Every structure is written in C-alpha cells, then in structure tokens.
mmCIF file of C-alpha atoms and ligand atoms in Angstrom:
data_model
loop_
_atom_site.group_PDB
_atom_site.id
_atom_site.type_symbol
_atom_site.label_atom_id
_atom_site.label_comp_id
_atom_site.label_asym_id
_atom_site.label_seq_id
_atom_site.Cartn_x
_atom_site.Cartn_y
_atom_site.Cartn_z
ATOM 1 C CA MET A 24 0.000 0.000 0.000
ATOM 2 C CA SER A 25 1.511 3.351 -1.033
ATOM 3 C CA VAL A 26 1.437 6.589 0.941
ATOM 4 C CA TYR A 27 -0.495 9.339 -0.863
ATOM 5 C CA ARG A 28 -0.251 13.132 -0.874
ATOM 6 C CA HIS A 29 -3.859 13.987 -1.772
ATOM 7 C CA ILE A 30 -6.789 11.591 -1.369
ATOM 8 C CA VAL A 31 -10.211 12.453 -2.825
ATOM 9 C CA VAL A 32 -13.186 10.432 -1.595
ATOM 10 C CA LEU A 33 -16.586 10.476 -3.363
ATOM 11 C CA THR A 34 -19.513 8.936 -1.504
ATOM 12 C CA GLY A 35 -23.048 8.096 -2.602
ATOM 13 C CA ALA A 36 -26.215 6.750 -1.027
ATOM 14 C CA GLY A 37 -24.635 3.304 -0.501
ATOM 15 C CA ILE A 38 -22.425 4.564 2.332
ATOM 16 C CA SER A 39 -25.555 5.533 4.288
ATOM 17 C CA ALA A 40 -27.432 2.276 3.565
ATOM 18 C CA GLU A 41 -26.078 0.586 6.728
ATOM 19 C CA SER A 42 -27.334 3.577 8.702
ATOM 20 C CA GLY A 43 -30.829 2.602 7.562
ATOM 21 C CA LEU A 44 -31.293 5.222 4.834
ATOM 22 C CA ALA A 45 -32.766 4.077 1.514
ATOM 23 C CA THR A 46 -30.590 4.333 -1.574
ATOM 24 C CA PHE A 47 -32.022 5.766 -4.785
ATOM 25 C CA ARG A 48 -31.860 2.918 -7.254
ATOM 26 C CA GLY A 49 -31.760 -0.147 -5.063
ATOM 27 C CA ALA A 50 -34.704 -2.505 -4.433
ATOM 28 C CA ASP A 51 -35.928 -0.263 -1.574
ATOM 29 C CA GLY A 52 -35.037 2.745 -3.730
ATOM 30 C CA LEU A 53 -36.192 6.172 -2.713
ATOM 31 C CA TRP A 54 -37.316 6.878 -6.241
ATOM 32 C CA ASN A 55 -39.188 3.597 -6.637
ATOM 33 C CA ASN A 56 -42.459 4.846 -5.221
ATOM 34 C CA ARG A 57 -42.004 8.368 -6.521
ATOM 35 C CA PRO A 58 -40.826 8.883 -10.099
ATOM 36 C CA VAL A 59 -37.732 11.060 -9.943
ATOM 37 C CA GLU A 60 -39.309 13.342 -12.545
ATOM 38 C CA GLU A 61 -42.029 14.204 -10.028
ATOM 39 C CA VAL A 62 -39.668 15.003 -7.224
ATOM 40 C CA ALA A 63 -36.045 15.807 -7.892
ATOM 41 C CA THR A 64 -36.100 17.981 -11.019
ATOM 42 C CA ILE A 65 -36.160 21.748 -11.181
ATOM 43 C CA GLU A 66 -39.143 21.508 -13.530
ATOM 44 C CA ALA A 67 -41.061 19.468 -10.914
ATOM 45 C CA PHE A 68 -40.294 22.089 -8.276
ATOM 46 C CA GLU A 69 -41.449 24.923 -10.536
ATOM 47 C CA ARG A 70 -44.570 22.956 -11.550
ATOM 48 C CA ASN A 71 -45.611 21.679 -8.129
ATOM 49 C CA PRO A 72 -43.473 23.059 -5.278
ATOM 50 C CA ALA A 73 -45.896 21.853 -2.582
ATOM 51 C CA TYR A 74 -45.450 18.218 -3.714
ATOM 52 C CA VAL A 75 -41.644 18.489 -3.644
ATOM 53 C CA HIS A 76 -41.701 20.257 -0.243
ATOM 54 C CA ASP A 77 -43.911 17.441 1.131
ATOM 55 C CA PHE A 78 -41.465 14.798 -0.147
ATOM 56 C CA TYR A 79 -38.485 16.343 1.607
ATOM 57 C CA ASN A 80 -40.394 17.340 4.750
ATOM 58 C CA GLU A 81 -41.463 13.673 5.081
ATOM 59 C CA LEU A 82 -37.893 12.491 4.547
ATOM 60 C CA LYS A 83 -36.282 14.762 7.184
ATOM 61 C CA PRO A 84 -37.224 12.944 10.447
ATOM 62 C CA GLU A 85 -35.745 9.572 9.380
ATOM 63 C CA VAL A 86 -32.619 11.216 7.946
ATOM 64 C CA PHE A 87 -32.047 13.184 11.168
ATOM 65 C CA LYS A 88 -32.640 10.035 13.274
ATOM 66 C CA ALA A 89 -29.966 8.050 11.391
ATOM 67 C CA ARG A 90 -26.579 7.507 13.008
ATOM 68 C CA PRO A 91 -23.202 7.295 11.256
ATOM 69 C CA ASN A 92 -21.989 3.740 10.573
ATOM 70 C CA PRO A 93 -18.391 2.360 10.671
ATOM 71 C CA ALA A 94 -17.765 3.567 7.105
ATOM 72 C CA HIS A 95 -18.497 7.207 8.007
ATOM 73 C CA LEU A 96 -16.456 6.872 11.209
ATOM 74 C CA ALA A 97 -13.469 5.362 9.357
ATOM 75 C CA LEU A 98 -13.394 8.249 6.858
ATOM 76 C CA ALA A 99 -13.487 10.767 9.721
ATOM 77 C CA LYS A 100 -10.547 8.905 11.321
ATOM 78 C CA LEU A 101 -8.658 8.978 8.015
ATOM 79 C CA GLN A 102 -9.160 12.751 7.735
ATOM 80 C CA LYS A 103 -7.870 13.233 11.284
ATOM 81 C CA GLU A 104 -4.891 10.849 11.277
ATOM 82 C CA TYR A 105 -3.631 10.560 7.705
ATOM 83 C CA PRO A 106 -0.442 12.599 6.924
ATOM 84 C CA GLY A 107 -1.689 13.544 3.420
ATOM 85 C CA HIS A 108 -4.699 15.705 2.518
ATOM 86 C CA VAL A 109 -8.086 13.918 2.571
ATOM 87 C CA CYS A 110 -10.936 15.659 0.730
ATOM 88 C CA LEU A 111 -14.460 14.288 1.238
ATOM 89 C CA ILE A 112 -17.036 14.927 -1.524
ATOM 90 C CA THR A 113 -20.532 13.535 -1.101
ATOM 91 C CA GLN A 114 -23.596 13.253 -3.329
ATOM 92 C CA ASN A 115 -25.646 12.585 -0.196
ATOM 93 C CA VAL A 116 -27.928 15.204 1.281
ATOM 94 C CA ASP A 117 -27.730 13.594 4.744
ATOM 95 C CA THR A 118 -25.130 14.875 7.237
ATOM 96 C CA LEU A 119 -23.839 11.520 8.489
ATOM 97 C CA HIS A 120 -20.255 12.405 7.518
ATOM 98 C CA GLU A 121 -20.440 15.483 9.741
ATOM 99 C CA LYS A 122 -22.068 13.475 12.568
ATOM 100 C CA ALA A 123 -19.139 11.016 12.302
ATOM 101 C CA GLY A 124 -16.693 13.898 12.818
ATOM 102 C CA SER A 125 -15.649 14.630 9.223
ATOM 103 C CA ILE A 126 -14.813 18.245 8.381
ATOM 104 C CA ASP A 127 -15.072 20.387 5.234
ATOM 105 C CA VAL A 128 -17.484 17.915 3.636
ATOM 106 C CA CYS A 129 -18.308 19.034 0.088
ATOM 107 C CA HIS A 130 -22.040 18.462 -0.501
ATOM 108 C CA ILE A 131 -22.240 18.735 -4.300
ATOM 109 C CA HIS A 132 -25.957 17.822 -4.311
ATOM 110 C CA GLY A 133 -26.829 19.966 -1.301
ATOM 111 C CA ARG A 134 -28.100 19.194 2.199
ATOM 112 C CA ILE A 135 -31.569 18.220 3.438
ATOM 113 C CA ASP A 136 -31.075 20.252 6.658
ATOM 114 C CA GLN A 137 -30.775 23.505 4.691
ATOM 115 C CA ALA A 138 -33.006 25.720 2.561
ATOM 116 C CA VAL A 139 -32.183 28.479 0.079
ATOM 117 C CA CYS A 140 -34.232 31.610 -0.566
ATOM 118 C CA LEU A 141 -34.755 32.090 -4.312
ATOM 119 C CA ASN A 142 -35.349 35.796 -3.668
ATOM 120 C CA CYS A 143 -32.205 36.802 -1.766
ATOM 121 C CA GLY A 144 -30.025 33.694 -2.243
ATOM 122 C CA GLN A 145 -29.439 33.201 1.506
ATOM 123 C CA ILE A 146 -28.753 29.587 2.529
ATOM 124 C CA MET A 147 -30.009 28.744 6.014
ATOM 125 C CA GLU A 148 -30.572 25.846 8.359
ATOM 126 C CA ALA A 149 -33.982 24.218 7.824
ATOM 127 C CA THR A 150 -34.419 21.166 10.024
ATOM 128 C CA GLY A 151 -38.183 21.772 10.243
ATOM 129 C CA ASP A 152 -40.793 21.754 7.475
ATOM 130 C CA ILE A 153 -40.671 24.380 4.769
ATOM 131 C CA ASP A 154 -43.521 24.989 2.316
ATOM 132 C CA THR A 155 -44.839 27.403 -0.279
ATOM 133 C CA GLN A 156 -45.840 29.882 2.439
ATOM 134 C CA THR A 157 -42.581 29.895 4.405
ATOM 135 C CA ALA A 158 -41.091 33.382 4.667
ATOM 136 C CA CYS A 159 -37.345 33.874 4.372
ATOM 137 C CA PRO A 160 -35.952 34.919 7.784
ATOM 138 C CA HIS A 161 -33.365 37.003 5.911
ATOM 139 C CA CYS A 162 -35.396 39.060 3.421
ATOM 140 C CA GLN A 163 -38.864 38.278 4.870
ATOM 141 C CA VAL A 164 -40.230 37.422 1.383
ATOM 142 C CA ALA A 165 -42.664 34.476 1.604
ATOM 143 C CA GLY A 166 -43.056 31.628 -0.858
ATOM 144 C CA MET A 167 -39.544 31.681 -2.321
ATOM 145 C CA MET A 168 -37.936 29.007 -0.140
ATOM 146 C CA LYS A 169 -36.488 25.853 -1.740
ATOM 147 C CA PRO A 170 -34.756 22.856 -0.158
ATOM 148 C CA ASN A 171 -30.982 23.467 -0.569
ATOM 149 C CA ILE A 172 -30.862 20.338 -2.722
ATOM 150 C CA VAL A 173 -29.528 20.190 -6.294
ATOM 151 C CA PHE A 174 -32.300 18.837 -8.505
ATOM 152 C CA PHE A 175 -31.748 17.268 -11.927
ATOM 153 C CA GLY A 176 -31.213 20.094 -14.387
ATOM 154 C CA GLU A 177 -29.508 22.290 -11.766
ATOM 155 C CA ASN A 178 -25.782 22.926 -11.553
ATOM 156 C CA LEU A 179 -23.868 21.278 -8.734
ATOM 157 C CA LEU A 180 -22.529 23.168 -5.726
ATOM 158 C CA ASP A 181 -18.841 23.898 -5.055
ATOM 159 C CA MET A 182 -17.661 22.550 -8.401
ATOM 160 C CA ASP A 183 -14.644 24.913 -8.605
ATOM 161 C CA ASN A 184 -13.325 23.368 -5.411
ATOM 162 C CA VAL A 185 -14.126 19.858 -6.667
ATOM 163 C CA GLU A 186 -12.184 20.431 -9.903
ATOM 164 C CA ARG A 187 -9.201 21.759 -7.933
ATOM 165 C CA GLN A 188 -9.218 18.759 -5.606
ATOM 166 C CA LEU A 189 -9.538 16.227 -8.437
ATOM 167 C CA HIS A 190 -6.640 17.776 -10.369
ATOM 168 C CA GLN A 191 -4.364 17.368 -7.338
ATOM 169 C CA CYS A 192 -5.351 13.874 -6.271
ATOM 170 C CA ASP A 193 -3.121 10.792 -6.400
ATOM 171 C CA LEU A 194 -5.732 8.471 -4.854
ATOM 172 C CA PHE A 195 -9.479 8.499 -5.701
ATOM 173 C CA LEU A 196 -11.951 6.395 -3.697
ATOM 174 C CA SER A 197 -15.562 6.009 -4.909
ATOM 175 C CA ILE A 198 -17.808 4.543 -2.200
ATOM 176 C CA GLY A 199 -21.432 3.390 -2.488
ATOM 177 C CA THR A 200 -22.433 5.089 -5.702
ATOM 178 C CA SER A 201 -23.965 3.572 -8.803
ATOM 179 C CA GLY A 202 -21.998 5.910 -11.076
ATOM 180 C CA ILE A 203 -25.106 6.919 -13.023
ATOM 181 C CA VAL A 204 -25.549 10.593 -12.139
ATOM 182 C CA PHE A 205 -23.311 13.152 -13.820
ATOM 183 C CA PRO A 206 -21.106 15.098 -13.440
ATOM 184 C CA ALA A 207 -20.231 13.168 -10.209
ATOM 185 C CA ALA A 208 -20.006 9.908 -12.188
ATOM 186 C CA GLY A 209 -17.306 11.523 -14.318
ATOM 187 C CA PHE A 210 -15.013 12.488 -11.431
ATOM 188 C CA VAL A 211 -13.139 9.176 -11.693
ATOM 189 C CA GLN A 212 -12.206 10.026 -15.297
ATOM 190 C CA THR A 213 -10.549 13.256 -14.159
ATOM 191 C CA ALA A 214 -8.727 11.356 -11.417
ATOM 192 C CA LYS A 215 -7.493 8.787 -13.957
ATOM 193 C CA TYR A 216 -6.445 11.587 -16.315
ATOM 194 C CA VAL A 217 -4.200 13.161 -13.669
ATOM 195 C CA GLY A 218 -2.673 9.757 -12.873
ATOM 196 C CA ALA A 219 -4.422 8.931 -9.595
ATOM 197 C CA GLU A 220 -4.906 5.355 -8.425
ATOM 198 C CA THR A 221 -8.657 4.634 -8.389
ATOM 199 C CA TYR A 222 -10.711 2.329 -6.145
ATOM 200 C CA GLU A 223 -14.405 1.471 -6.305
ATOM 201 C CA PHE A 224 -16.160 0.220 -3.148
ATOM 202 C CA ASN A 225 -19.590 -1.282 -3.799
ATOM 203 C CA LEU A 226 -21.724 -4.388 -3.391
ATOM 204 C CA GLU A 227 -21.424 -5.015 -7.129
ATOM 205 C CA PRO A 228 -19.497 -3.682 -10.144
ATOM 206 C CA THR A 229 -21.074 -0.420 -11.424
ATOM 207 C CA SER A 230 -21.558 1.015 -14.888
ATOM 208 C CA ASN A 231 -18.395 3.046 -14.221
ATOM 209 C CA ASN A 232 -16.164 0.128 -13.302
ATOM 210 C CA PHE A 233 -13.956 0.402 -16.399
ATOM 211 C CA TYR A 234 -12.246 3.500 -14.914
ATOM 212 C CA PHE A 235 -11.289 1.864 -11.626
ATOM 213 C CA ASP A 236 -7.940 0.164 -11.028
ATOM 214 C CA HIS A 237 -9.324 -1.737 -8.026
ATOM 215 C CA HIS A 238 -12.781 -3.022 -7.051
ATOM 216 C CA ILE A 239 -13.445 -3.872 -3.420
ATOM 217 C CA MET A 240 -16.811 -5.600 -3.138
ATOM 218 C CA GLY A 241 -18.760 -5.777 0.092
ATOM 219 C CA PRO A 242 -20.689 -3.546 2.493
ATOM 220 C CA ALA A 243 -18.894 -0.234 3.070
ATOM 221 C CA GLY A 244 -19.345 -0.639 6.834
ATOM 222 C CA THR A 245 -16.870 -3.539 6.570
ATOM 223 C CA THR A 246 -14.630 -2.671 3.610
ATOM 224 C CA ILE A 247 -13.921 0.995 4.455
ATOM 225 C CA PRO A 248 -12.633 0.505 8.027
ATOM 226 C CA GLN A 249 -10.356 -2.282 6.715
ATOM 227 C CA PHE A 250 -9.050 -0.095 3.884
ATOM 228 C CA VAL A 251 -8.519 2.938 6.142
ATOM 229 C CA ASP A 252 -6.527 0.769 8.571
ATOM 230 C CA LYS A 253 -4.274 -0.329 5.677
ATOM 231 C CA LEU A 254 -3.727 3.298 4.571
ATOM 232 C CA LEU A 255 -2.852 4.383 8.129
ATOM 233 C CA GLN A 256 -0.615 1.335 8.640
ATOM 234 C CA ALA A 257 1.353 2.120 5.467
ATOM 235 C CA ALA A 258 1.757 5.755 6.537
ATOM 236 C CA THR A 259 3.004 4.688 9.976
ATOM 237 C CA GLU A 260 5.496 2.214 8.480
ATOM 238 C CA ARG A 261 6.782 4.898 6.114
ATOM 239 C CA LYS A 262 7.403 7.211 9.102
ATOM 240 C CA SER A 263 9.323 4.600 11.162
HETATM 241 C C1 LIG B 11 -26.166 18.921 -14.119
HETATM 242 C C2 LIG B 11 -30.835 15.349 -5.226
HETATM 243 C C3 LIG B 11 -25.687 20.682 -15.614
HETATM 244 C C4 LIG B 11 -32.082 14.863 -4.689
HETATM 245 C C5 LIG B 11 -29.750 14.235 -7.028
HETATM 246 C C6 LIG B 11 -27.514 12.245 -20.077
HETATM 247 C C7 LIG B 11 -26.222 11.806 -19.896
HETATM 248 C C8 LIG B 11 -25.441 12.315 -18.861
HETATM 249 C C9 LIG B 11 -25.970 13.265 -17.997
HETATM 250 C C10 LIG B 11 -27.253 13.674 -18.156
HETATM 251 C C11 LIG B 11 -28.029 13.187 -19.199
HETATM 252 N N1 LIG B 11 -29.244 13.780 -19.106
HETATM 253 C C12 LIG B 11 -29.247 14.640 -18.039
HETATM 254 C C13 LIG B 11 -28.049 14.584 -17.480
HETATM 255 C C14 LIG B 11 -27.591 15.318 -16.326
HETATM 256 C C15 LIG B 11 -28.179 14.720 -15.042
HETATM 257 C C16 LIG B 11 -27.878 13.239 -14.943
HETATM 258 O O1 LIG B 11 -26.772 12.842 -14.624
HETATM 259 N N2 LIG B 11 -28.890 12.396 -15.209
HETATM 260 C C17 LIG B 11 -28.648 10.968 -15.132
HETATM 261 C C18 LIG B 11 -29.821 10.302 -14.430
HETATM 262 C C19 LIG B 11 -28.404 10.431 -16.534
HETATM 263 N N3 LIG B 11 -27.462 15.415 -13.996
HETATM 264 C C20 LIG B 11 -27.923 16.599 -13.574
HETATM 265 O O2 LIG B 11 -28.950 17.130 -13.937
HETATM 266 C C21 LIG B 11 -26.999 17.291 -12.569
HETATM 267 N N4 LIG B 11 -26.811 18.638 -12.980
HETATM 268 O O3 LIG B 11 -25.748 18.078 -14.891
HETATM 269 O O4 LIG B 11 -26.017 20.273 -14.306
HETATM 270 C C22 LIG B 11 -27.009 20.831 -16.318
HETATM 271 C C23 LIG B 11 -27.670 22.030 -16.143
HETATM 272 C C24 LIG B 11 -28.876 22.204 -16.842
HETATM 273 C C25 LIG B 11 -29.400 21.183 -17.651
HETATM 274 C C26 LIG B 11 -28.736 19.952 -17.748
HETATM 275 C C27 LIG B 11 -27.522 19.769 -17.078
HETATM 276 C C28 LIG B 11 -27.645 17.298 -11.193
HETATM 277 C C29 LIG B 11 -27.478 15.927 -10.569
HETATM 278 C C30 LIG B 11 -27.964 15.959 -9.124
HETATM 279 C C31 LIG B 11 -29.380 15.476 -9.081
HETATM 280 N N5 LIG B 11 -29.804 15.343 -7.704
HETATM 281 N N6 LIG B 11 -30.171 14.203 -5.793
HETATM 282 C C32 LIG B 11 -31.840 14.022 -3.479
HETATM 283 O O5 LIG B 11 -30.701 13.560 -3.242
HETATM 284 O O6 LIG B 11 -32.826 13.812 -2.764
HETATM 285 S S1 LIG B 11 -29.099 12.852 -7.671
HETATM 286 C C33 LIG B 11 -29.288 11.503 -6.688
HETATM 287 O O7 LIG B 11 -28.488 10.489 -7.334
HETATM 288 C C34 LIG B 11 -28.690 11.611 -5.276
HETATM 289 O O8 LIG B 11 -28.013 12.816 -5.019
HETATM 290 C C35 LIG B 11 -27.681 10.483 -5.261
HETATM 291 O O9 LIG B 11 -26.635 10.708 -4.409
HETATM 292 C C36 LIG B 11 -27.250 10.520 -6.672
HETATM 293 C C37 LIG B 11 -26.435 9.377 -7.138
HETATM 294 O O10 LIG B 11 -27.065 8.189 -6.696
HETATM 295 P P1 LIG B 11 -26.171 7.221 -5.756
HETATM 296 O O11 LIG B 11 -25.685 8.002 -4.583
HETATM 297 O O12 LIG B 11 -25.140 6.560 -6.599
HETATM 298 O O13 LIG B 11 -27.262 6.206 -5.212
HETATM 299 P P2 LIG B 11 -27.815 4.927 -5.975
HETATM 300 O O14 LIG B 11 -28.996 4.453 -5.218
HETATM 301 O O15 LIG B 11 -27.923 5.206 -7.445
HETATM 302 O O16 LIG B 11 -26.631 3.849 -5.832
HETATM 303 C C38 LIG B 11 -26.271 3.379 -4.545
HETATM 304 C C39 LIG B 11 -25.075 2.469 -4.752
HETATM 305 O O17 LIG B 11 -24.628 2.013 -3.472
HETATM 306 C C40 LIG B 11 -25.388 1.237 -5.575
HETATM 307 O O18 LIG B 11 -24.356 1.040 -6.554
HETATM 308 C C41 LIG B 11 -25.374 0.082 -4.541
HETATM 309 O O19 LIG B 11 -24.882 -1.123 -5.113
HETATM 310 C C42 LIG B 11 -24.409 0.623 -3.522
HETATM 311 N N7 LIG B 11 -24.621 0.143 -2.151
HETATM 312 C C43 LIG B 11 -25.801 -0.108 -1.520
HETATM 313 N N8 LIG B 11 -25.547 -0.495 -0.244
HETATM 314 C C44 LIG B 11 -24.208 -0.476 -0.073
HETATM 315 C C45 LIG B 11 -23.609 -0.075 -1.286
HETATM 316 N N9 LIG B 11 -22.277 0.028 -1.445
HETATM 317 C C46 LIG B 11 -21.510 -0.286 -0.377
HETATM 318 N N10 LIG B 11 -22.003 -0.667 0.819
HETATM 319 C C47 LIG B 11 -23.340 -0.789 1.006
HETATM 320 N N11 LIG B 11 -23.820 -1.184 2.205
#
C-alpha cells in the first residue's frame, strides 16, 4: 500500500445504507415509489413546489434520526490521522459524515437540513418543514424558499473546489455510488487523467467500473474501516 499526498473520496447513497437510509436505485429505492421526474427535477419544483416540499419534509425525520456507521467513522478517522490531505465529496444530502466527525465535507448535491431563498439567495438551516408559504428569515419574502438540494437540471454546488481537488489527487476512492448521475459519475475520469490510483467500493461492479484500477466488493461498513486501517498502517510504516 503506497502513501499518498492527496486523497479524494466520493460517496453516494450506498455509504448511508447501513445507517438505515434508503438508496435511490436499489430494491428499496427512494425513487421507486415516486418517479424522480415528479420530485427531484427543477421543472417538478417549478410545476408543483408543494409536492416536492412534502417529499423532503417527510424524509427529514428519518434522515435526522440516522446515526453514522463504521464507514463514516473510518473516513473521519482517516481525515484526522492521515499525513496527506483527505478531501471528502458527497452526493448525499444527509449529514452523516459530519455526525461522524468529518470536516469540510463538500455536498455537491446539497443538504436536506438547509433551505435556500430564491429571492435573496441566503442559505439557512432548515431542520423543520418548509412549504410554499414559508417566509425567508433574511429578506422576509414568503413563498420563495427551496430545499438546498440540487435537482436534476440544476448545476452542482462547489464545483470549482471539486475540480481543484480532483486535479491534485493521487488516490481516488468512490464509495457506495452507482456511477449513473453526472457530473459526479465523471469524477473518476478526471482522477485517472491526472494519474491517480482509483478504487471502487460497492456491493457489485457499477456502470463506471472500467475506470477503476481496483474493485473492493462488500458492504462499506466492513470494507472501508479495513481499507482505512491499511492506509494508516502504510503511513506509519513509512514514518518509522
Ligand atoms: C447537471 C438530489 C448541468 C435529490 C440528485 C444524459 C447523460 C449524462 C448526464 C445527463 C443526461 N441527461 C441529463 C443529465 C444530467 C443529469 C444526470 O446525470 N442524469 C442521469 C440520471 C443520466 N445530472 C444533472 O442534472 C446534474 N446537474 O448536470 O447540471 C445541467 C444544467 C442544466 C441542464 C442539464 C444539465 C444534477 C445531478 C444531481 C441530481 N440530484 N439528488 C436528493 O438527493 O434527494 S441525484 C441523486 O443520485 C442523489 O443525489 C444520489 O446521491 C445521486 C447518485 O445516486 P447514488 O448516490 O449513486 O445512489 P444509488 O442508489 O444510485 O446507488 C447506490 C449504490 O450504493 C449502488 O451502486 C449500490 O450497489 C451501492 N450500495 C448499496 N448499499 C451499499 C452499497 N455500497 C456499499 N455498501 C453498502 N452497504
């Protein structure tokens, strides 16, 4: 196992599965009983904001109840103890990485505990329900609040930072994502292009698996702690 200067980690819904949160495209998929077109597209929000607000308001209690699992905890440990830089990018709108102790988590698809005012642009905490009548606490305008979640057809958040991180990385780990949604599914190509070693952690090979040097199959709650221990072990041996 080498020692790396700059590790970039991309996580998807699969890393939160063992915390009891549904993934999007699995058998218990979040989208299964609600066509994604009705919920997570900017057109759906413009057409029927009340329906989209209801969907996310209903989702909040179970997301906030969930606890980080060993995969989240191992990544937080890696960030704390690894001698190189560890950048954590997530497609997930839950905050289980933060609850596990991770810092500077890059939420490219937003966060379910936040809302954004479409009138003044202010992003704020929103752990309670928001709806079409909610007034913005910043500009007081009502009816312009939106979950701070990136819907299909919207640009991702923090992409300048993501591009910078990817262009510096020498190790890229993709954990619990089906590799279907772009541009996140293309991050591994950038990592490959700059010469990084690439690992995919999943229960099964994904549509993206051609770009990965290594495939570690199994539940992330098992495979990630094992892999993090190997990375830390190699760094310790290098030091001694
Ligand atoms: C954009 C927010 C520019 C809601 C989400 C044609 C080709 C290419 C691209 C496109 C295209 N047509 C349209 C596009 C662009 C579109 C896109 O990619 N569409 C796809 C479906 C083809 N992308 C966009 O629109 C993005 N924006 O491109 O901006 C633009 C601007 C204007 C017009 C056009 C383009 C915006 C994308 C963000 C959309 N929002 N979510 C919410 O989260 O509630 S996406 C949604 O999918 C979630 O964020 C989720 O994170 C993301 C990816 O899903 P995964 O995390 O991978 O989850 P999934 O269930 O799929 O897979 C779970 C995996 O875990 C599985 O592989 C499973 O095996 C594994 N697993 C399960 N358990 C475990 C496990 N692994 C390990 N351990 C376990 N225990």
